[in-house]
PDB file of C-alpha atoms in Angstrom:
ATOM      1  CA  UNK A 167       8.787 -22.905  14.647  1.00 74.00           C
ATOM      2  CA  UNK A 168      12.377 -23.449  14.354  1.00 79.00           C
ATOM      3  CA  UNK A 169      12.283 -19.571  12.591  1.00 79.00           C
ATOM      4  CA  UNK A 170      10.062 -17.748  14.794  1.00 77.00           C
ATOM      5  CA  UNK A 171      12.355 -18.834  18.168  1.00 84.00           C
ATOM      6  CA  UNK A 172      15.499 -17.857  16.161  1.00 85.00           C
ATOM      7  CA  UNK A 173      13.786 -14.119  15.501  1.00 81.00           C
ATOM      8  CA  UNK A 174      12.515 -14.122  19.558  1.00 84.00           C
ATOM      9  CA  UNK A 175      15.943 -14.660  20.462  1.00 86.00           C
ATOM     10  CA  UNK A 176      17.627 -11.824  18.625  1.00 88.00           C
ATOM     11  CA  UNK A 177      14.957  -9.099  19.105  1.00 86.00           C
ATOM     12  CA  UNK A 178      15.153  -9.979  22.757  1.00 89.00           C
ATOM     13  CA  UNK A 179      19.447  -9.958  22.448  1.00 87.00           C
ATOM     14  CA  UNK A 180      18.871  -6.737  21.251  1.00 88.00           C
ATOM     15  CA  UNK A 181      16.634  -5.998  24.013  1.00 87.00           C
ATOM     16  CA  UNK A 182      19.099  -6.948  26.349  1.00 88.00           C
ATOM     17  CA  UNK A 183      21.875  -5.221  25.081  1.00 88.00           C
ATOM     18  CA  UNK A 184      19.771  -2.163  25.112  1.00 85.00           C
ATOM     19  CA  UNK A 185      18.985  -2.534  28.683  1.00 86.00           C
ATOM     20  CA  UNK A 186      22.591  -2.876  29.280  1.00 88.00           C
ATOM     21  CA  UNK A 187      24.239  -0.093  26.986  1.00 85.00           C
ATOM     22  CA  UNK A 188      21.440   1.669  29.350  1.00 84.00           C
ATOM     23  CA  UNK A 189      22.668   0.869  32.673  1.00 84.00           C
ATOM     24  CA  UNK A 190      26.295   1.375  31.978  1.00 84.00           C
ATOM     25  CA  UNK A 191      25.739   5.187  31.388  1.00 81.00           C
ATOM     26  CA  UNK A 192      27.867   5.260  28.404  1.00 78.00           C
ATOM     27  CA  UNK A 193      25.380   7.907  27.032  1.00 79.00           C
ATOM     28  CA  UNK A 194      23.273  10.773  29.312  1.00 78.00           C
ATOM     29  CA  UNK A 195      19.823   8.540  30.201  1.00 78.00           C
ATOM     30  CA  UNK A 196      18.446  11.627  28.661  1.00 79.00           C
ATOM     31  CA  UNK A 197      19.818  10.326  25.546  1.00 82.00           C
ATOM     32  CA  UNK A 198      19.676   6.594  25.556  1.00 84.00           C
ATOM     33  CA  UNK A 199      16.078   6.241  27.950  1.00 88.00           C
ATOM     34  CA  UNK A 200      15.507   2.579  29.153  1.00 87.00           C
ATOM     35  CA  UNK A 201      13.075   0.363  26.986  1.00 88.00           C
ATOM     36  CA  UNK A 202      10.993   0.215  30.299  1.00 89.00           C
ATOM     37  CA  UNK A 203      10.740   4.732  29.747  1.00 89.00           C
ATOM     38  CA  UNK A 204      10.184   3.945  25.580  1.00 90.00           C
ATOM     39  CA  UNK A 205       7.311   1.568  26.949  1.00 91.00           C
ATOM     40  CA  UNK A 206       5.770   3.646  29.566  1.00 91.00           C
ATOM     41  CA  UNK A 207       6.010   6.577  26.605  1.00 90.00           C
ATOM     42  CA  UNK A 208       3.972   3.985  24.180  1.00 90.00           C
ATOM     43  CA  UNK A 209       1.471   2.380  27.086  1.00 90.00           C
ATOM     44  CA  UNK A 210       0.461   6.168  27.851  1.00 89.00           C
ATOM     45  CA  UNK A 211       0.206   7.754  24.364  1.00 88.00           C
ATOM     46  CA  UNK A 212      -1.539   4.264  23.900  1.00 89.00           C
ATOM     47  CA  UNK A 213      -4.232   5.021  26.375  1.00 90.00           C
ATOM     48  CA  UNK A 214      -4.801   8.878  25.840  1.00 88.00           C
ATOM     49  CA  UNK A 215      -5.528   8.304  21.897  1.00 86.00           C
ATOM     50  CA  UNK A 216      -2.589  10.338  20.932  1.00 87.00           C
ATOM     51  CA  UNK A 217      -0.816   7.235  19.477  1.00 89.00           C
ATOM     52  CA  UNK A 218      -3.614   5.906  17.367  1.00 90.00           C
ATOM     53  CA  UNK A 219      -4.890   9.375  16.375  1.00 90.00           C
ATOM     54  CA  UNK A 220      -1.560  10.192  14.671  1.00 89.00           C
ATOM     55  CA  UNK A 221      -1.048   6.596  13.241  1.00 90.00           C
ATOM     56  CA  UNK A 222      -4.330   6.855  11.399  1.00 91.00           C
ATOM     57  CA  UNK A 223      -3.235  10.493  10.128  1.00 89.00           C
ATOM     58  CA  UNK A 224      -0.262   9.275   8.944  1.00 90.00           C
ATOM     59  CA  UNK A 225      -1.640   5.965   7.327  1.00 91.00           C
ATOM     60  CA  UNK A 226      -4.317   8.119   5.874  1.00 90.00           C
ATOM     61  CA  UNK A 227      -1.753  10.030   4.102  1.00 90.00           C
ATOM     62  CA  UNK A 228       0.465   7.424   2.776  1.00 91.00           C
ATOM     63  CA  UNK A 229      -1.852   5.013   1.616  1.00 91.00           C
ATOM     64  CA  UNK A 230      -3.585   7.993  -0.550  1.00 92.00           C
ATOM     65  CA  UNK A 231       0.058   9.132  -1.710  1.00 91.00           C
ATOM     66  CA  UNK A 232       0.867   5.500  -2.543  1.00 91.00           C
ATOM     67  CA  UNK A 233      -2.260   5.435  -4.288  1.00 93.00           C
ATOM     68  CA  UNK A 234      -1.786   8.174  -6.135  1.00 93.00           C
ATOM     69  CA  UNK A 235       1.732   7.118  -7.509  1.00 91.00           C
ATOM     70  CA  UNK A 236       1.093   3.654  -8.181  1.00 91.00           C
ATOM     71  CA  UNK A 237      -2.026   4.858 -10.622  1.00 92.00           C
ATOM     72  CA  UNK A 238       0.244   7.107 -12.100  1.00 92.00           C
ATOM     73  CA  UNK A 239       3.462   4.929 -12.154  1.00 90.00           C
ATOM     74  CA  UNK A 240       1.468   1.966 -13.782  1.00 88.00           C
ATOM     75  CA  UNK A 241       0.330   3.164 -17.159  1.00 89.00           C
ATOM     76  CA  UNK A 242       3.908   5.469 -17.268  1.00 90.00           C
ATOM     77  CA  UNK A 243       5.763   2.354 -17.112  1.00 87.00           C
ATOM     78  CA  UNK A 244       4.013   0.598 -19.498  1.00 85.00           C
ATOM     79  CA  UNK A 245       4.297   3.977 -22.069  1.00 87.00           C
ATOM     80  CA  UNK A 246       8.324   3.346 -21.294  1.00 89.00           C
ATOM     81  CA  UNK A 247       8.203   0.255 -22.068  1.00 84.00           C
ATOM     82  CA  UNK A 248       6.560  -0.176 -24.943  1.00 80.00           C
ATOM     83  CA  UNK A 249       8.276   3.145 -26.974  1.00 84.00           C
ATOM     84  CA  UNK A 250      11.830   3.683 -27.564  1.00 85.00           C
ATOM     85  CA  UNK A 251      11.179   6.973 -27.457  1.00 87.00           C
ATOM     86  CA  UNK A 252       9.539   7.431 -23.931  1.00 84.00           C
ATOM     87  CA  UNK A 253      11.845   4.793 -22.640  1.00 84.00           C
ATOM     88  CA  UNK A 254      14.797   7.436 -23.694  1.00 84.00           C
ATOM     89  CA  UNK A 255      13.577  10.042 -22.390  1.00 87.00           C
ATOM     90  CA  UNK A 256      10.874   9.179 -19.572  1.00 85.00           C
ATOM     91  CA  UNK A 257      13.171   6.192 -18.529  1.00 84.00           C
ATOM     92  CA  UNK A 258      16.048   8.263 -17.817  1.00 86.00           C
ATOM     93  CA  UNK A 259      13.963  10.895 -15.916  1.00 88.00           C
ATOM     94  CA  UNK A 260      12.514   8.236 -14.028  1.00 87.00           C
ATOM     95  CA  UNK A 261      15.930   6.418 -12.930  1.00 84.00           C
ATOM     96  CA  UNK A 262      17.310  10.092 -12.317  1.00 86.00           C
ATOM     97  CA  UNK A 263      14.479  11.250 -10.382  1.00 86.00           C
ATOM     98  CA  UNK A 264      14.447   7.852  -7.881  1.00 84.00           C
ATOM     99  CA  UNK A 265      17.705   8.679  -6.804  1.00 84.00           C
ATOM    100  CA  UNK A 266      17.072  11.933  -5.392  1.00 84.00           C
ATOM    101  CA  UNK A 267      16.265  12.008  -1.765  1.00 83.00           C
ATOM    102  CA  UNK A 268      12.497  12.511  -0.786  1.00 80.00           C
ATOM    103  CA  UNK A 269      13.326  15.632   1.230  1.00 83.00           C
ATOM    104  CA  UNK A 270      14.497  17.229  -1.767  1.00 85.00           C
ATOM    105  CA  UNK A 271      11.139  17.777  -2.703  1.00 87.00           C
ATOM    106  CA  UNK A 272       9.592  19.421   0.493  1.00 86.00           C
ATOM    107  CA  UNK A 273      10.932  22.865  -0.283  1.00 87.00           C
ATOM    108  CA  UNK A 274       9.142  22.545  -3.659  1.00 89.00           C
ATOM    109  CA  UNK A 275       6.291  21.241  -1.912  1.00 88.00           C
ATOM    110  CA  UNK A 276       6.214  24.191   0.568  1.00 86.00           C
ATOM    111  CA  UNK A 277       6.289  26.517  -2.032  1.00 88.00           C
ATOM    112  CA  UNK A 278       4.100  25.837  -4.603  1.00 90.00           C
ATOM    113  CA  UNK A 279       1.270  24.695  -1.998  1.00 87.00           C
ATOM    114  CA  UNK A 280       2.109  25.712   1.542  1.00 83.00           C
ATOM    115  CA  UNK A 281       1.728  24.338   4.363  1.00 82.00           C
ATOM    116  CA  UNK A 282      -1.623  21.905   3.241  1.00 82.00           C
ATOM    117  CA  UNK A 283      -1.975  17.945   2.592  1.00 85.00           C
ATOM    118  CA  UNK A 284      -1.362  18.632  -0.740  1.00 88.00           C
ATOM    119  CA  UNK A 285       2.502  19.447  -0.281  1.00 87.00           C
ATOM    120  CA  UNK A 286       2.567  16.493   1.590  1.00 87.00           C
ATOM    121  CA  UNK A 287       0.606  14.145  -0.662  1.00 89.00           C
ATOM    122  CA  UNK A 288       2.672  15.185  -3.482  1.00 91.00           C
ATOM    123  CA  UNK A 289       6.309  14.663  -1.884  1.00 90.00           C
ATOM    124  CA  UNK A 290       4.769  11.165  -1.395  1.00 91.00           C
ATOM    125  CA  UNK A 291       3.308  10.675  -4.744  1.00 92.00           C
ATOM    126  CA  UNK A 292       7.049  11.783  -5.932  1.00 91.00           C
ATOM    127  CA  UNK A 293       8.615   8.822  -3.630  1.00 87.00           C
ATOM    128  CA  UNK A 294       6.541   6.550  -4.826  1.00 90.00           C
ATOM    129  CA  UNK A 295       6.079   6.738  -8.581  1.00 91.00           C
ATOM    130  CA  UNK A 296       9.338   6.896 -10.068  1.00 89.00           C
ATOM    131  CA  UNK A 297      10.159   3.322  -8.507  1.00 87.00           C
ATOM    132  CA  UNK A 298       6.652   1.988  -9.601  1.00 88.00           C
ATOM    133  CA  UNK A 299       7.803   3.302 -13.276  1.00 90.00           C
ATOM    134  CA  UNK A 300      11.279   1.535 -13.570  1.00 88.00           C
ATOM    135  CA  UNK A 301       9.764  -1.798 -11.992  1.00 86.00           C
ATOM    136  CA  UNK A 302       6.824  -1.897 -14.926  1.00 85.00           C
ATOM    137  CA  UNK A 303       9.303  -1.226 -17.300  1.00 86.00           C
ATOM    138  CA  UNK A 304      11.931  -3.477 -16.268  1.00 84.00           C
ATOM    139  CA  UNK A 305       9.056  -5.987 -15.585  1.00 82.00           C
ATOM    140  CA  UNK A 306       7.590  -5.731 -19.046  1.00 82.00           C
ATOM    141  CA  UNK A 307      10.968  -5.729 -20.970  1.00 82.00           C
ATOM    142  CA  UNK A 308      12.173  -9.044 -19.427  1.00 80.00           C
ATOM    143  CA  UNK A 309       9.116 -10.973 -20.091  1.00 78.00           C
ATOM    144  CA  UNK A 310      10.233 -14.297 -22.286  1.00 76.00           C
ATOM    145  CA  UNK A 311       9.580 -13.219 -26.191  1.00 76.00           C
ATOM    146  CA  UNK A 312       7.931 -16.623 -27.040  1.00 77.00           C
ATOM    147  CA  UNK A 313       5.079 -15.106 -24.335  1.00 75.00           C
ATOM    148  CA  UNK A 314       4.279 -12.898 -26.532  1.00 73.00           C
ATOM    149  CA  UNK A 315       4.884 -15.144 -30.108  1.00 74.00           C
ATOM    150  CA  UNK A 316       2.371 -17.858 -28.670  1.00 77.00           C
ATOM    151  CA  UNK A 317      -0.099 -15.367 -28.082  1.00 75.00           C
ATOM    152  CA  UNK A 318       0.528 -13.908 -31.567  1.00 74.00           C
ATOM    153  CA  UNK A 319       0.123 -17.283 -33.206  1.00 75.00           C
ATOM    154  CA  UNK A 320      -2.924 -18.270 -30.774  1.00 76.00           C
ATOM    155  CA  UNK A 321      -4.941 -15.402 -32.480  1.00 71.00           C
ATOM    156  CA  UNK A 322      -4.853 -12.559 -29.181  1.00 74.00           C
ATOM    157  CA  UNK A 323      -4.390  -8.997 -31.011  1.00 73.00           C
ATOM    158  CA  UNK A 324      -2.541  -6.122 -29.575  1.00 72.00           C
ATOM    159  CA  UNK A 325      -4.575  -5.002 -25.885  1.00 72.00           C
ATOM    160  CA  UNK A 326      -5.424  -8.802 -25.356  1.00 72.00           C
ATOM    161  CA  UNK A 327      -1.740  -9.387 -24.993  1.00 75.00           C
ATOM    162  CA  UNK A 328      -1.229  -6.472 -22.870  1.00 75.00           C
ATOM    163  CA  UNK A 329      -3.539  -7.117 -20.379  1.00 72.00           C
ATOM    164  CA  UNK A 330      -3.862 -10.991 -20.576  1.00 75.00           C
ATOM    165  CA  UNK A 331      -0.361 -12.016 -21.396  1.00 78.00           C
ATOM    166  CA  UNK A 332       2.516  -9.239 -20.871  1.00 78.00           C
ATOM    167  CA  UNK A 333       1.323  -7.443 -17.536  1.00 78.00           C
ATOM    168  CA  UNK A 334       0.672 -10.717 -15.497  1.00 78.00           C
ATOM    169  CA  UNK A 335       3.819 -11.835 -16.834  1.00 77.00           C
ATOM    170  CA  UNK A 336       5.548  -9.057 -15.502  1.00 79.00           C
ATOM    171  CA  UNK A 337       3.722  -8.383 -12.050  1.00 80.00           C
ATOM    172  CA  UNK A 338       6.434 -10.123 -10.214  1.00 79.00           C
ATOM    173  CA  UNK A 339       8.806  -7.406 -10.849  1.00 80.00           C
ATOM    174  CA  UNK A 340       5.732  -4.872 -10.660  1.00 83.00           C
ATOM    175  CA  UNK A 341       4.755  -6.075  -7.336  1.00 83.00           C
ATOM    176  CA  UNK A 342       8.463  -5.850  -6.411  1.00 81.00           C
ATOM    177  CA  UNK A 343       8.881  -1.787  -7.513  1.00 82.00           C
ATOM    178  CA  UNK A 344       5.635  -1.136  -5.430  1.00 85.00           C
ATOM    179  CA  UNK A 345       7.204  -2.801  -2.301  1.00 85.00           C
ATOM    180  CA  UNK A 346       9.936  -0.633  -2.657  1.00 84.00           C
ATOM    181  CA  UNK A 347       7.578   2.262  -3.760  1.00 86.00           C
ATOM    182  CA  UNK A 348       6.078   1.968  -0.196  1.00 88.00           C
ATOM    183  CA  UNK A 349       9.584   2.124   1.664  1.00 87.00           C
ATOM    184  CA  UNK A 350       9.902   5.312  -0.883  1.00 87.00           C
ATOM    185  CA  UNK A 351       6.763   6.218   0.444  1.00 88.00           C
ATOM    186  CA  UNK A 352       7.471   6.204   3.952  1.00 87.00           C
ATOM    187  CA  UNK A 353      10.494   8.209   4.076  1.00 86.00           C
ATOM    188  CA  UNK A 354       9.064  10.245   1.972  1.00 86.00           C
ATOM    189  CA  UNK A 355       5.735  11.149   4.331  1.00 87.00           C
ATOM    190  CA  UNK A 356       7.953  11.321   7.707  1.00 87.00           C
ATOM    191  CA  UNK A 357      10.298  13.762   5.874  1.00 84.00           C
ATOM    192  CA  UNK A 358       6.833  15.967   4.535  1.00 85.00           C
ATOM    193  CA  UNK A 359       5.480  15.829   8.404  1.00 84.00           C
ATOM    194  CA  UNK A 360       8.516  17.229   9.802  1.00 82.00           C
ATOM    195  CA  UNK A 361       8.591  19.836   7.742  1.00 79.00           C
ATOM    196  CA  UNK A 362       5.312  20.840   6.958  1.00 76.00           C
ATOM    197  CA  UNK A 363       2.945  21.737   9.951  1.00 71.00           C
ATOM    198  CA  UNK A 364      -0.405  21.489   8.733  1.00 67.00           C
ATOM    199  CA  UNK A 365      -3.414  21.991  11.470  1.00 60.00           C
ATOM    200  CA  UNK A 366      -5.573  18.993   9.958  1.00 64.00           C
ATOM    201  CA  UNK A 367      -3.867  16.904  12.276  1.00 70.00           C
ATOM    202  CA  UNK A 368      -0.212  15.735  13.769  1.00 81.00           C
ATOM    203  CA  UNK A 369       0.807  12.512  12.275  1.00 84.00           C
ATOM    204  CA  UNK A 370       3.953  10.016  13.493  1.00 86.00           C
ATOM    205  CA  UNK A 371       6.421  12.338  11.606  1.00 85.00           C
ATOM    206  CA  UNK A 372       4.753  15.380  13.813  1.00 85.00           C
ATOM    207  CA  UNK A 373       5.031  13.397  17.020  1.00 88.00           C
ATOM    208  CA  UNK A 374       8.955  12.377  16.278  1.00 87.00           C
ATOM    209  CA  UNK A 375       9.729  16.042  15.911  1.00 85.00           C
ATOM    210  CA  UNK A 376       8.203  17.434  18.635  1.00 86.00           C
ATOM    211  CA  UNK A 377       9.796  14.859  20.894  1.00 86.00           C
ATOM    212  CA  UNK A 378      13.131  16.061  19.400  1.00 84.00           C
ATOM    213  CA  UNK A 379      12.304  19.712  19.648  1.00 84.00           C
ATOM    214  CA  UNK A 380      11.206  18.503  23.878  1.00 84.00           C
ATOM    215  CA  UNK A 381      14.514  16.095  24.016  1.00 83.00           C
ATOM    216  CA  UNK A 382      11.975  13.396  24.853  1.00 86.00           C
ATOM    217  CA  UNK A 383      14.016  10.729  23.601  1.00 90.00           C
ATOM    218  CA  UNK A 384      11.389   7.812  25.039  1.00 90.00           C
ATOM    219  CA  UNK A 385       8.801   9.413  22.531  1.00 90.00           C
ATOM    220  CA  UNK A 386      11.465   9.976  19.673  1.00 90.00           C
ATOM    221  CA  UNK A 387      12.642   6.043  20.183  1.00 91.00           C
ATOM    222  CA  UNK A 388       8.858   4.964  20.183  1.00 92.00           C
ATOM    223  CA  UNK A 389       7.680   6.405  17.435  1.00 91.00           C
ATOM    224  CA  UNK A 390      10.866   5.115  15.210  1.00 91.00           C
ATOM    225  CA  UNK A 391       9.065   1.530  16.674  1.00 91.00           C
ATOM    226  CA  UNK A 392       6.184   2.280  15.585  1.00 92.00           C
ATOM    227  CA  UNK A 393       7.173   2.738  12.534  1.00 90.00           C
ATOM    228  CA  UNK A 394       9.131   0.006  11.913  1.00 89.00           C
ATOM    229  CA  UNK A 395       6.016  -2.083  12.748  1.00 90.00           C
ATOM    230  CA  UNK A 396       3.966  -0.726  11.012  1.00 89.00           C
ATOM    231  CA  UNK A 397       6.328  -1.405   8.074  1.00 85.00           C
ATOM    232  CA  UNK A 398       6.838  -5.184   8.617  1.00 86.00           C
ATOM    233  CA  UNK A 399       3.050  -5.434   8.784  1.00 88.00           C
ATOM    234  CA  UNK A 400       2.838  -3.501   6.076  1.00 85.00           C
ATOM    235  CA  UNK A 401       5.189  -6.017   4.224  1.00 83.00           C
ATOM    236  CA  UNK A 402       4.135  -9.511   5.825  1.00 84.00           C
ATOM    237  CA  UNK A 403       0.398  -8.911   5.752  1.00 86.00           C
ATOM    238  CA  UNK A 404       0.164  -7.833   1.998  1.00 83.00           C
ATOM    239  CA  UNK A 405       3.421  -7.756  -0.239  1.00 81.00           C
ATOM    240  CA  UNK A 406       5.411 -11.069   0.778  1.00 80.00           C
ATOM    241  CA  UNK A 407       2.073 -12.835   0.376  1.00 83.00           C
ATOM    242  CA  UNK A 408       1.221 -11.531  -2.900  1.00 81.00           C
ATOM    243  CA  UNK A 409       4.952 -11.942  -4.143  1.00 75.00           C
ATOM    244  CA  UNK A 410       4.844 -15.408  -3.206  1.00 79.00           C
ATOM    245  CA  UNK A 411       1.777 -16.137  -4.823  1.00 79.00           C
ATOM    246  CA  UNK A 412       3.263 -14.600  -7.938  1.00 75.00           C
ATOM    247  CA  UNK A 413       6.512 -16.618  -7.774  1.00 70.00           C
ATOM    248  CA  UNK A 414       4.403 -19.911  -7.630  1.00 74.00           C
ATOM    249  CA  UNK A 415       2.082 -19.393 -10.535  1.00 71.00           C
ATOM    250  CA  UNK A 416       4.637 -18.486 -12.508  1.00 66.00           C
ATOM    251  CA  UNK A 417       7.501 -20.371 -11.572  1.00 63.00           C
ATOM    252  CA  UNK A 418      10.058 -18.219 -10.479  1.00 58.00           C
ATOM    253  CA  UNK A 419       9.718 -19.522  -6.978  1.00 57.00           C
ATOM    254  CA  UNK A 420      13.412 -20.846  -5.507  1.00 52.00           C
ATOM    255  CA  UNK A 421      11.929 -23.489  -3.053  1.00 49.00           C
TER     256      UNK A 421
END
């Protein structure tokens, strides 16, 4: 309880200060609105669909991107870590390729399929599996050796210990690299819907650029909420539970 009051009281501080940064006009109201003009924005977009037809266009697309990279980042990771070779050569692609910003890849994207889902489906696949790759391979190469020994002298051949013994070891860090595959993810998919303008529908990314192109800063503000909500959800709903789970049964847990 303790907690949750010390979180109301510094989203509503911020609130505050908001309201006041607002009302001393040290920026144009057209570029710092009120949180009472970002709310109005949100209650109306709220009520004429337009909010909830974008969110599910946009969660459409990232969950099928993050999908797509986490089926592909999986097995790649385990390839890296179990040969030198791929971990040489695959590895270092991998750690190259995470650092290079999401946007990066919409001019590819644009080019190779135009302006379609599938340029933005692949800019998120490629923000989401290269951190899904490093985290199995990280995951499976710091799993305690006398794991795999007591399997080897309990009779378990060479898949059994893969499946039963190495990867749950290692889905604590796994779990971890798809948590941060998903902030990959995001970025990645609000970059790809500014960009690319596709008619199959405008998602959040769409809506936060055309209040910029409008100078609608209410809508611009509201959106970024939206996202950010969607996020913590995202995170409190499914990944902090799971990685807590994962500390506790194996051990790695600090309280």
């Amino acid at each position: 309880m303790r907690r949750f009051l010390l979180a109301v009281s510094f989203f509503l501080g911020l609130l505050l200060l908001w309201q006041w940064l607002f009302q001393m006009r040290f920026w144009s109201p057209v570029l710092l609105p009120s949180p009472l003009q970002v709310w109005l924005y949100l209650k109306g977009a709220a009520a004429d669909g337009t909010l909830f037809h974008a969110a599910v266009i946009t969660m459409r697309r990232l969950i099928t991107g993050y999908l797509l990279g986490v089926i592909i980042g999986l097995p790649l990771g385990l390839a890296t870590a179990r040969f030198q070779v791929l971990r040489d050569t695959m590895g270092t692609l991998a750690l190259g390729l995470q650092t290079l910003p999401s946007v990066c890849w919409v001019p590819l994207a644009l080019l190779w399929f135009g302006q379609t889902e599938a340029a933005m489906l692949f800019v998120v696949v490629m923000g989401t599996v290269w951190s899904v790759v490093i985290a199995t391979d990280t995951g499976v190469r710091n799993v305690p050796p006398i794991f795999r020994r007591a399997a080897l002298t309990m009779g378990s051949k060479r898949l059994h210990i893969w499946f039963k013994v190495i990867l749950p070891a290692a889905l604590p860090f796994v779990v971890s690299g798809m948590k941060q595959g998903w902030a990959f993810a995001w970025r990645s998919l609000m970059a790809a819907e500014i960009f690319v303008t596709v008619l199959t529908g405008f998602g959040l990314g769409q809506l936060l650029h055309f209040g910029r192109e409008l100078n609608a800063m209410e809508q611009v503000i509201a959106i970024m909420l939206v996202i950010v909500v969607i996020g913590l959800l995202a995170d409190k709903i499914f990944f902090s539970p799971v990685e807590r789970f994962l500390h506790r049964r194996w051990g790695t847990s600090q309280a």
